[in-house]
mmCIF file of C-alpha atoms and ligand atoms in Angstrom:
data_model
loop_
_atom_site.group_PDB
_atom_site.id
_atom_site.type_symbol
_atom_site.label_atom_id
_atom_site.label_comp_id
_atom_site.label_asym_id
_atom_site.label_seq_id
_atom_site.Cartn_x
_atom_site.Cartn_y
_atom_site.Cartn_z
ATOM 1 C CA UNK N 1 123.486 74.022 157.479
ATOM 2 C CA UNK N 2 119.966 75.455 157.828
ATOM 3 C CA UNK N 3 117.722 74.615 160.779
ATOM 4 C CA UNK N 4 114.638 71.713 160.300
ATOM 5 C CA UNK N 5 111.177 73.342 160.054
ATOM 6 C CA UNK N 6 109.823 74.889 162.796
ATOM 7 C CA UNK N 7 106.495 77.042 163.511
ATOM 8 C CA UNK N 8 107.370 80.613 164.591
ATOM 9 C CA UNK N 9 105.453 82.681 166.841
ATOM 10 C CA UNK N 10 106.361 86.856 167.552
ATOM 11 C CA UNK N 11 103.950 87.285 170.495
ATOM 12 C CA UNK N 12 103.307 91.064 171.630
ATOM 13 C CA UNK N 13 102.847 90.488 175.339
ATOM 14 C CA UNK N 14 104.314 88.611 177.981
ATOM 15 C CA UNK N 15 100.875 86.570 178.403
ATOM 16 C CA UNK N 16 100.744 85.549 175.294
ATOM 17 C CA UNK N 17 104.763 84.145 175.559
ATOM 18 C CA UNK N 18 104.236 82.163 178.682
ATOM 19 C CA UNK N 19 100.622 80.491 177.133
ATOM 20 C CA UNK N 20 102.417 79.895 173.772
ATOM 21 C CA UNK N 21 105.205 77.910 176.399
ATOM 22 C CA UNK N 22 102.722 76.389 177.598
ATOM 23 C CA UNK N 23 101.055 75.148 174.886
ATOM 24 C CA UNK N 24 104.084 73.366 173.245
ATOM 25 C CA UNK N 25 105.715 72.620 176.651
ATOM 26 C CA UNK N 26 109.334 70.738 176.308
ATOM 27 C CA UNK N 27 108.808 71.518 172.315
ATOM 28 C CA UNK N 28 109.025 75.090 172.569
ATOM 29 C CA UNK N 29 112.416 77.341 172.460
ATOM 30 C CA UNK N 30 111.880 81.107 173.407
ATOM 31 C CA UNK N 31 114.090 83.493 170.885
ATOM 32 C CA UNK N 32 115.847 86.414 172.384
ATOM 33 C CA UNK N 33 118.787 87.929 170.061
ATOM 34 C CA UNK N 34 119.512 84.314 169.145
ATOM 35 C CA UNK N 35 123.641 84.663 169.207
ATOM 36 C CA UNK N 36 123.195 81.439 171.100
ATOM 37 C CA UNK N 37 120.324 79.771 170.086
ATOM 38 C CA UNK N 38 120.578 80.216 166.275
ATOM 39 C CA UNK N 39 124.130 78.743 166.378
ATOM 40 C CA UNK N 40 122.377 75.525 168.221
ATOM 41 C CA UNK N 41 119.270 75.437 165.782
ATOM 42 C CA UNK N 42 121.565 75.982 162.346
ATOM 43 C CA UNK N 43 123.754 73.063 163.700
ATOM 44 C CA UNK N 44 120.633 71.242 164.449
ATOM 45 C CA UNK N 45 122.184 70.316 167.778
ATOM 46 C CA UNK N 46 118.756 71.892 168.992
ATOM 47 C CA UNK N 47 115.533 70.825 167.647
ATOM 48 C CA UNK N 48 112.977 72.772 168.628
ATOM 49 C CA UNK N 49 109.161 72.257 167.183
ATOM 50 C CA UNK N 50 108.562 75.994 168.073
ATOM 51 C CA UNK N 51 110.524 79.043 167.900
ATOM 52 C CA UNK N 52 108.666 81.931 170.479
ATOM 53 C CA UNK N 53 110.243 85.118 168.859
ATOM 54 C CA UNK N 54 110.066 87.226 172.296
ATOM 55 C CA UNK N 55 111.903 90.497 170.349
ATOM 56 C CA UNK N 56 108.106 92.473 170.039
ATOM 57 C CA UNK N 57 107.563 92.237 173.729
ATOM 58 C CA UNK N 58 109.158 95.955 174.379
ATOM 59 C CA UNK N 59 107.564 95.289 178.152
ATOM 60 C CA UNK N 60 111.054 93.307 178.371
ATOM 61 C CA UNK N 61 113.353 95.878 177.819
ATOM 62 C CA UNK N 62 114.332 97.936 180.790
ATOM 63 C CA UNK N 63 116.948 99.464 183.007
ATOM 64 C CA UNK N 64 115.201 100.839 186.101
ATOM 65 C CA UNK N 65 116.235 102.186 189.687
ATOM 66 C CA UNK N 66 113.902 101.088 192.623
ATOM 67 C CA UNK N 67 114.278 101.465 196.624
ATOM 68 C CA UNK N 68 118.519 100.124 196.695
ATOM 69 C CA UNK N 69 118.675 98.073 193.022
ATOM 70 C CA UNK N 70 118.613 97.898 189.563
ATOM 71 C CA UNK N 71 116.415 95.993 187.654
ATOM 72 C CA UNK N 72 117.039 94.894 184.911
ATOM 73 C CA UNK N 73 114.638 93.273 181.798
ATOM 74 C CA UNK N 74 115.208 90.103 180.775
ATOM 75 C CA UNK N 75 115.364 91.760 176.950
ATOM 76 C CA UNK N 76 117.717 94.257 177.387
ATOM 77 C CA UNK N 77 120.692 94.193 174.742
ATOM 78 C CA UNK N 78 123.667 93.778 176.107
ATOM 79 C CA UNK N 79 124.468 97.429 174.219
ATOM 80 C CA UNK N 80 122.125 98.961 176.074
ATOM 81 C CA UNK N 81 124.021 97.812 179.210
ATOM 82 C CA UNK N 82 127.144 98.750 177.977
ATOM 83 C CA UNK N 83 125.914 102.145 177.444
ATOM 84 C CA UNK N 84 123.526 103.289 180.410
ATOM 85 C CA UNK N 85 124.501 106.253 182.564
ATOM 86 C CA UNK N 86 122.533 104.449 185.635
ATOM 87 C CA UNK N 87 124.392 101.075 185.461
ATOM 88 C CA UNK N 88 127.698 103.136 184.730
ATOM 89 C CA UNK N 89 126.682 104.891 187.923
ATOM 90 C CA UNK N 90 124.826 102.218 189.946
ATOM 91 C CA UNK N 91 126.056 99.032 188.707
ATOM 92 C CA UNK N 92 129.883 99.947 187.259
ATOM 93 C CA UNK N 93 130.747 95.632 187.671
ATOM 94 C CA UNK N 94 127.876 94.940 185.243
ATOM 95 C CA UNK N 95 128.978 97.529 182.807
ATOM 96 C CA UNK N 96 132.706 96.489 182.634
ATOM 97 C CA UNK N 97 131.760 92.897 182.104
ATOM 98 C CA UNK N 98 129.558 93.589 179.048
ATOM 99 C CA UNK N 99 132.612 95.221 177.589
ATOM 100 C CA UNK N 100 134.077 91.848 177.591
ATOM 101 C CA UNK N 101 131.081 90.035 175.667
ATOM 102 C CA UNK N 102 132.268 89.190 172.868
ATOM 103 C CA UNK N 103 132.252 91.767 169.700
ATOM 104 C CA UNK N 104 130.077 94.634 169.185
ATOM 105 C CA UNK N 105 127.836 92.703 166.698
ATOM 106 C CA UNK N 106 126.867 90.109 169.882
ATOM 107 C CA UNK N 107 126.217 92.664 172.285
ATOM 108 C CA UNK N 108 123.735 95.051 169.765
ATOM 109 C CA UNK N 109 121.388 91.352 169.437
ATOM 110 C CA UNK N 110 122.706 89.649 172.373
ATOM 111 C CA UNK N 111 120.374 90.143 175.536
ATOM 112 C CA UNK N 112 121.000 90.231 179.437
ATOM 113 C CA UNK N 113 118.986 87.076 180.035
ATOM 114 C CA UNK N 114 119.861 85.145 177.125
ATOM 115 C CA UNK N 115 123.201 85.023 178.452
ATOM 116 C CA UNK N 116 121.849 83.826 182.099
ATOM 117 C CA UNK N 117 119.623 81.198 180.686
ATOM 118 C CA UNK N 118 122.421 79.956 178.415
ATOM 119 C CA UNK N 119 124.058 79.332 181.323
ATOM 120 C CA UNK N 120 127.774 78.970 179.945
ATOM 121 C CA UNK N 121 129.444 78.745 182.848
ATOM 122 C CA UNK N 122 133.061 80.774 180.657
ATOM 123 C CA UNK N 123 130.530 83.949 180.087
ATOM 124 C CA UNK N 124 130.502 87.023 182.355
ATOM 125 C CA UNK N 125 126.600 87.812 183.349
ATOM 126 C CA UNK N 126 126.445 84.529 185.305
ATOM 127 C CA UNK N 127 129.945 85.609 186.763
ATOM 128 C CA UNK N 128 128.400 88.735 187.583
ATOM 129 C CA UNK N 129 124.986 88.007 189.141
ATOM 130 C CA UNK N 130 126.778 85.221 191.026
ATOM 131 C CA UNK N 131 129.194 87.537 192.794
ATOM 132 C CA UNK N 132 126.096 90.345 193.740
ATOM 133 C CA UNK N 133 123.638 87.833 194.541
ATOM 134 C CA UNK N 134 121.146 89.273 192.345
ATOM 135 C CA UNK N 135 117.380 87.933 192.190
ATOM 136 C CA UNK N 136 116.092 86.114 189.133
ATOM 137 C CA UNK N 137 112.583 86.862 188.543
ATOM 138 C CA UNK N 138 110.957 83.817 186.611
ATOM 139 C CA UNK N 139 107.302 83.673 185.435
ATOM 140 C CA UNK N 140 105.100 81.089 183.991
ATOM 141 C CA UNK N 141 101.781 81.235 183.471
ATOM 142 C CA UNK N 142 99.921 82.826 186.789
ATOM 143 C CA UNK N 143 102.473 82.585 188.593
ATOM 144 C CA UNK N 144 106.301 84.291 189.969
ATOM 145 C CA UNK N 145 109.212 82.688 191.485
ATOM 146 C CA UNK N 146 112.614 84.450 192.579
ATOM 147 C CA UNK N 147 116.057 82.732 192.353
ATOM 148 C CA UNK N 148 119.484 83.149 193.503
ATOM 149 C CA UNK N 149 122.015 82.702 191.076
ATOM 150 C CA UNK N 150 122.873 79.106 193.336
ATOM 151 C CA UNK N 151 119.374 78.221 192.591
ATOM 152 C CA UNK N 152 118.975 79.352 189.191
ATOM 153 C CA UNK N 153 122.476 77.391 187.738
ATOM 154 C CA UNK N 154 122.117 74.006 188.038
ATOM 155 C CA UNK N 155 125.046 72.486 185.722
ATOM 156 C CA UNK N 156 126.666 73.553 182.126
ATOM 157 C CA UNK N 157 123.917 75.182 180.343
ATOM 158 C CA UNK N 158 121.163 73.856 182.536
ATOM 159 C CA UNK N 159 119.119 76.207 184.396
ATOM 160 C CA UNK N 160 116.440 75.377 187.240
ATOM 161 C CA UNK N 161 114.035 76.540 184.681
ATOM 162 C CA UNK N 162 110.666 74.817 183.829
ATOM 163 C CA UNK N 163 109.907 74.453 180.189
ATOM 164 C CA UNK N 164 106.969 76.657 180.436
ATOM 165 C CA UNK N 165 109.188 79.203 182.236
ATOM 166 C CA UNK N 166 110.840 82.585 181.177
ATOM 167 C CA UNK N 167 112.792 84.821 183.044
ATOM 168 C CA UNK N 168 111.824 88.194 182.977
ATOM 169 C CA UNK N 169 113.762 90.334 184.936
ATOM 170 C CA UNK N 170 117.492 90.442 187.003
ATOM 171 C CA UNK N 171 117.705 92.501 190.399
ATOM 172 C CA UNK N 172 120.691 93.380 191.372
ATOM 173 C CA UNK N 173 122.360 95.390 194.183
ATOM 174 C CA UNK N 174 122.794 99.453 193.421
ATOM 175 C CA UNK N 175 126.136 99.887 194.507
ATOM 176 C CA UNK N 176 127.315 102.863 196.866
ATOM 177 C CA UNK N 177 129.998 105.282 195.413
ATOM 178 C CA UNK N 178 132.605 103.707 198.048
ATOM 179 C CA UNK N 179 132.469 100.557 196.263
ATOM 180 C CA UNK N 180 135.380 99.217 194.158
ATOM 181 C CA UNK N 181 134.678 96.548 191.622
ATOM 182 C CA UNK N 182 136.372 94.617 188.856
ATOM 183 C CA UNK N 183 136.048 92.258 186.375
ATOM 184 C CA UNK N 184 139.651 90.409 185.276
ATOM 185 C CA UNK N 185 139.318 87.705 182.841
ATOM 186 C CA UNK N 186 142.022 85.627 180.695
ATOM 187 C CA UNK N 187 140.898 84.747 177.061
ATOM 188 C CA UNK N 188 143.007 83.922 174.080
ATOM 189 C CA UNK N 189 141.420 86.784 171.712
ATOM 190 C CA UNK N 190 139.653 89.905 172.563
ATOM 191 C CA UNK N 191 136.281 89.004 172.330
ATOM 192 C CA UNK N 192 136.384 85.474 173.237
ATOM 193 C CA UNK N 193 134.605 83.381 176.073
ATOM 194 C CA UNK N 194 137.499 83.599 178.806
ATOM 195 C CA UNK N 195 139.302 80.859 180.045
ATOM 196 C CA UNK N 196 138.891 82.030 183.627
ATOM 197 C CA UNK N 197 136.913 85.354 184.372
ATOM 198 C CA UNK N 198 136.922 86.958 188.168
ATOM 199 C CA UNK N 199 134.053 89.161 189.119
ATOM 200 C CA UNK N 200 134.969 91.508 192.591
ATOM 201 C CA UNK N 201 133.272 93.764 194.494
ATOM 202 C CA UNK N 202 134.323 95.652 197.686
ATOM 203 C CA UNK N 203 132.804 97.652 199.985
ATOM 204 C CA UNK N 204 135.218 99.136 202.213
ATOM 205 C CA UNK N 205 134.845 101.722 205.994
ATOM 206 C CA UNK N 206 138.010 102.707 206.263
ATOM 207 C CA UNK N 207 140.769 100.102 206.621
ATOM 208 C CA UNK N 208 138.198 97.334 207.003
ATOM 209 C CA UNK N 209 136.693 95.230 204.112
ATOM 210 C CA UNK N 210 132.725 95.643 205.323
ATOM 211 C CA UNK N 211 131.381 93.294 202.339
ATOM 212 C CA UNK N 212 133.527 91.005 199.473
ATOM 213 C CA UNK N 213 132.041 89.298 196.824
ATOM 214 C CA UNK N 214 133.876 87.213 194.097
ATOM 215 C CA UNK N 215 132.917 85.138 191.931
ATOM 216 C CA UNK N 216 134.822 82.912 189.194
ATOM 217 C CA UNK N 217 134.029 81.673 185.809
ATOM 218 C CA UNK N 218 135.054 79.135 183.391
ATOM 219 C CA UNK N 219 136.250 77.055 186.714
ATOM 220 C CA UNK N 220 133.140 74.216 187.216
ATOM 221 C CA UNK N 221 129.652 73.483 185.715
ATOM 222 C CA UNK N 222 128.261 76.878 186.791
ATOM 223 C CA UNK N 223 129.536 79.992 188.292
ATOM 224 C CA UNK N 224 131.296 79.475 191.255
ATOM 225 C CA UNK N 225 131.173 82.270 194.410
ATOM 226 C CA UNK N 226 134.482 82.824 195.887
ATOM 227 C CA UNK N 227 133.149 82.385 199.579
ATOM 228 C CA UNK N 228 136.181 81.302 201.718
ATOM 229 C CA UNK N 229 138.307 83.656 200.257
ATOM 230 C CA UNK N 230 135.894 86.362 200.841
ATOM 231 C CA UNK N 231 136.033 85.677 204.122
ATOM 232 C CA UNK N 232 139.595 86.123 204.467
ATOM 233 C CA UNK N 233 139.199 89.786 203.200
ATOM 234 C CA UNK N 234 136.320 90.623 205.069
ATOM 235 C CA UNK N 235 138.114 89.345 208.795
ATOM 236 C CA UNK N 236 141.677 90.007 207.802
ATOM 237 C CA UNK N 237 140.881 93.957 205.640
ATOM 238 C CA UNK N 238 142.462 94.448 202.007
ATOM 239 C CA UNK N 239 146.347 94.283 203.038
ATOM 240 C CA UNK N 240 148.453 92.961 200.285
ATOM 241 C CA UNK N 241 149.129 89.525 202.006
ATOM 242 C CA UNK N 242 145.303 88.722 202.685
ATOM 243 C CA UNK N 243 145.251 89.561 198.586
ATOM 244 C CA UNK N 244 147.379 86.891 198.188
ATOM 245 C CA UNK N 245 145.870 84.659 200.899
ATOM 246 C CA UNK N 246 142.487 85.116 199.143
ATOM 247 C CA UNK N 247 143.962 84.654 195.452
ATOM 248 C CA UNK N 248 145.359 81.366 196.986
ATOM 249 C CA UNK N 249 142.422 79.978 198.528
ATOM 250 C CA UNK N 250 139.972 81.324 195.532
ATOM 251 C CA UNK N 251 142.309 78.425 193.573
ATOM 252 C CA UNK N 252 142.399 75.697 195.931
ATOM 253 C CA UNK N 253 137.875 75.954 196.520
ATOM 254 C CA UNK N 254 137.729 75.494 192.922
ATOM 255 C CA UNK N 255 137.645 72.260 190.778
ATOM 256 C CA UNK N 256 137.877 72.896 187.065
ATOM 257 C CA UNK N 257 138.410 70.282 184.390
ATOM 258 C CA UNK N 258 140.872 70.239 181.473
ATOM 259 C CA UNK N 259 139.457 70.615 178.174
ATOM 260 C CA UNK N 260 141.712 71.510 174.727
ATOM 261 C CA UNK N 261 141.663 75.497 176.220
ATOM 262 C CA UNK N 262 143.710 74.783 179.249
ATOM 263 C CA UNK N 263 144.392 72.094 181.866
ATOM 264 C CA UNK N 264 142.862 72.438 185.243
ATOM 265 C CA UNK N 265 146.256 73.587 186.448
ATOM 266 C CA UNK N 266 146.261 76.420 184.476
ATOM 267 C CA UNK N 267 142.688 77.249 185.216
ATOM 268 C CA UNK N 268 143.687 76.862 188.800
ATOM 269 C CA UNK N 269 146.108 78.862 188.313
ATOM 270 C CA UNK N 270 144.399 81.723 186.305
ATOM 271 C CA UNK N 271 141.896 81.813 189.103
ATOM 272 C CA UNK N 272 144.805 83.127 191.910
ATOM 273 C CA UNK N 273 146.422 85.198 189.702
ATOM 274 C CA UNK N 274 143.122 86.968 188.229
ATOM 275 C CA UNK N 275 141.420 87.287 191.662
ATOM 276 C CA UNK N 276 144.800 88.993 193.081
ATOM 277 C CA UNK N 277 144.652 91.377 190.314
ATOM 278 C CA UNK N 278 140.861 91.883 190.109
ATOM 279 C CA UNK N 279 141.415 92.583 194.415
ATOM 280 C CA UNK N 280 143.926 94.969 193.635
ATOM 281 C CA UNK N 281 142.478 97.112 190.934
ATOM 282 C CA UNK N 282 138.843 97.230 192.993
ATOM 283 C CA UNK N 283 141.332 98.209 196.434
ATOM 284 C CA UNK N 284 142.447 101.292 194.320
ATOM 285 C CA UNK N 285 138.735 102.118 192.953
ATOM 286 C CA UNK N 286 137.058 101.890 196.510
ATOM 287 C CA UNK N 287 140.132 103.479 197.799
ATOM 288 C CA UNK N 288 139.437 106.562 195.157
ATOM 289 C CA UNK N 289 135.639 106.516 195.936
ATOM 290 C CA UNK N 290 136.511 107.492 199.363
ATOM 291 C CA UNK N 291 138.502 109.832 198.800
HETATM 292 C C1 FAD Q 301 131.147 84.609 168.278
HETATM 293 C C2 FAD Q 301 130.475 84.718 169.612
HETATM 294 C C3 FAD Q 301 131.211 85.114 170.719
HETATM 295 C C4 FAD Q 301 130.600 85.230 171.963
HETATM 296 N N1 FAD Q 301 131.377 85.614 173.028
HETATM 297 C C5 FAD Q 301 130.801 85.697 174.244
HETATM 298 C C6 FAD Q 301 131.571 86.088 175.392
HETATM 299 O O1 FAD Q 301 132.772 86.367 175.305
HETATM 300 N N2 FAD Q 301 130.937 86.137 176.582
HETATM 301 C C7 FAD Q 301 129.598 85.840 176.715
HETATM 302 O O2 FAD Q 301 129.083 85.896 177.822
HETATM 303 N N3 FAD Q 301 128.851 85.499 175.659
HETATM 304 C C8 FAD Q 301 129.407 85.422 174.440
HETATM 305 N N4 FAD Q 301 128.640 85.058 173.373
HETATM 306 C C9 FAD Q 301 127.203 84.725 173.596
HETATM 307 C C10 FAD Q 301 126.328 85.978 173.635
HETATM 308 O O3 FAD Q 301 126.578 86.716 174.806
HETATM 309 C C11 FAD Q 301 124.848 85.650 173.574
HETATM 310 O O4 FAD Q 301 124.205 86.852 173.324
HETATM 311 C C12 FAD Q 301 124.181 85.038 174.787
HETATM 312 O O5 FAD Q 301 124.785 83.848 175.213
HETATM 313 C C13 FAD Q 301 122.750 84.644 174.480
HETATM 314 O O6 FAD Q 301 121.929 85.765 174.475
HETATM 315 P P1 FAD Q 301 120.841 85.935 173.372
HETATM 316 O O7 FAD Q 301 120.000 87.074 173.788
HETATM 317 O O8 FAD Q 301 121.460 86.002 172.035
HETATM 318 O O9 FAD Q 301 119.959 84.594 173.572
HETATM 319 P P2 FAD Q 301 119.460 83.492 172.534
HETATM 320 O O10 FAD Q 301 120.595 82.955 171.742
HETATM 321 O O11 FAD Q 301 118.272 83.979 171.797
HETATM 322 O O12 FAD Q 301 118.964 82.384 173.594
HETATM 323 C C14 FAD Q 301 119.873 81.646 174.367
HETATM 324 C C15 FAD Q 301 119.103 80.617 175.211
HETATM 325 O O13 FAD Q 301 118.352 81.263 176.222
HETATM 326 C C16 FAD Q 301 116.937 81.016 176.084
HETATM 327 N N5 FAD Q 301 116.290 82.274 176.448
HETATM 328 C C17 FAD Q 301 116.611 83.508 175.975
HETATM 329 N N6 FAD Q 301 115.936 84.452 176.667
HETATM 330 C C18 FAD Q 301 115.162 83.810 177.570
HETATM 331 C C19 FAD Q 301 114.270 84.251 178.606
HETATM 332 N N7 FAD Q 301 114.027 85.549 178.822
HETATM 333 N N8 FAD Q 301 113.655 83.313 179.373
HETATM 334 C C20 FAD Q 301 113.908 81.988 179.168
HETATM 335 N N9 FAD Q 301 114.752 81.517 178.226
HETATM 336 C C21 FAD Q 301 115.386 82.420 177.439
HETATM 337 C C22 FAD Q 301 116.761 80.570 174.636
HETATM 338 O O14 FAD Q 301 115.637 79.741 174.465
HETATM 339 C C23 FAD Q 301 118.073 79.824 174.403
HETATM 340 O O15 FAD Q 301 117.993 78.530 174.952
HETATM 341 C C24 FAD Q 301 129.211 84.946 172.109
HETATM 342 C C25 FAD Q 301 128.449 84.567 170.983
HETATM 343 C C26 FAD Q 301 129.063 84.457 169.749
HETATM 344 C C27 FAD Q 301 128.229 84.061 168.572
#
């Protein structure tokens, strides 16, 4: 099927983007690499009376290092990600998580925050930003807001954004060379949206577990941060039994439905086993950082 008519804009700047989203309001849909988007138009499950092309804005495009984080433009392809010394360096959980979106093809067109304002709550950047806490940066016209990732997801594919709102750029924690991270997910195919995906990052001082963050997805409406069993970690240090006590607390704080990929059992499931192993391999990379 083709898409119905719609007008097209390519705007240059990011002024003229936010006054063309103004102009058309709820009407308008803002075009990034489109792996999401041009499925939904093509299907005509999305019927947009504008398409804002935002590809020529190269303003959007940008991996950057300021005071402690990256930041990270809302039009950066995932490739770029993939391949960047600094987030290799800075941001290693971001980096091994775009290895897992989807196929090559996606991630040269696919963009950082397409992904976040698609907002399907099986892919890895929300996973990611969820765990790190990162800041949102949202504009509309003359004027800036910052999210949190709680803020920002509001249900399955919803965002907190305004329809004459873009997001423009993702700040996210630069990690210290101590840290261990790890991104476990369970999918059916290489390449496809996993059925449970566990984002973990540690930050260890010796024995003790300073800061844990984990984060699950495919498990609820949105990504869902790990918190209790964080806690567990963080008071009880990385041994292999608080592993298992936070693996087996990650699955009973989260609710996910059944759906023809798995039942919530096995979701619930996936999410102890996954977070174990995810624990585990970031335990060994922290525990080699130190070293
Ligand atoms: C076969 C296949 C497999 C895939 N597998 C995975 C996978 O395993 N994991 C995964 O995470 N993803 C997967 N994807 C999705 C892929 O990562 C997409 O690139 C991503 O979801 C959307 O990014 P995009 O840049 O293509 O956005 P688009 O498709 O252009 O846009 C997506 C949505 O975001 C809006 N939007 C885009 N940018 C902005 C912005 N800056 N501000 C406000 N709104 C904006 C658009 O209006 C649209 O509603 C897959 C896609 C395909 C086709």
């Amino acid at each position: 099927m083709k898409p119905p008519r719609f007008d097209y804009h390519e705007p240059t700047s990011l002024e003229e983007a936010l006054d063309l989203l103004q102009r058309y309001g709820e009407d308008a849909k803002i075009l990034a690499g489109g792996q999401s988007l041009m499925p939904l138009l093509n299907s005509r499950l999305s019927r947009p009376a504008a398409l804002v092309d935002i590809n020529r804005i190269g303003a959007l495009a940008y991996i950057r290092e300021h005071d402690d984080q990256l930041r990270i433009g809302a039009m950066t392809r995932q490739r770029a990600i993939e391949f960047s010394p600094l987030v290799r360096e800075r941001l290693p959980l971001l980096g091994e998580a775009t290895t897992l979106v989807g196929h090559l093809a996606i991630r040269t067109r696919g963009t950082l925050g397409g992904s976040l304002v698609h907002a399907d709550p099986s892919a890895e950047y929300p996973a990611v930003v969820t765990a790190l806490d990162a800041e949102l940066v949202v504009r509309r016209p003359g004027g800036e807001r910052v999210l949190r990732p709680a803020e920002f997801f509001v249900s399955y594919l919803t965002t907190a954004l305004a329809p004459d709102e873009m997001l423009v750029e993702v700040r996210l924690p630069a990690a210290p060379s101590t840290c261990g991270w790890a991104f476990e997910e369970f999918s059916r195919r290489h390449g496809d949206f996993a059925i449970v995906g566990i984002a973990a990052f540690l930050l260890t001082d010796g024995e003790r577990c300073r800061v844990a963050r984990l984060a699950a997805a495919g498990v609820g409406p949105i990504p869902i941060r790990l918190r209790a069993a964080e806690e567990i970690l963080e008071r009880e240090g990385l041994t292999e039994e608080s592993l298992e006590k936070a693996g087996a607390r990650s699955a009973e704080s989260v609710e996910p439905d059944s759906d023809v990929h798995a039942s919530a059992d096995h979701r619930r499931h996936l999410t102890r086993v996954l977070t174990q192993r995810a624990l585990r391999r970031a335990r060994a990379g922290s525990q080699r950082g130190r070293a």
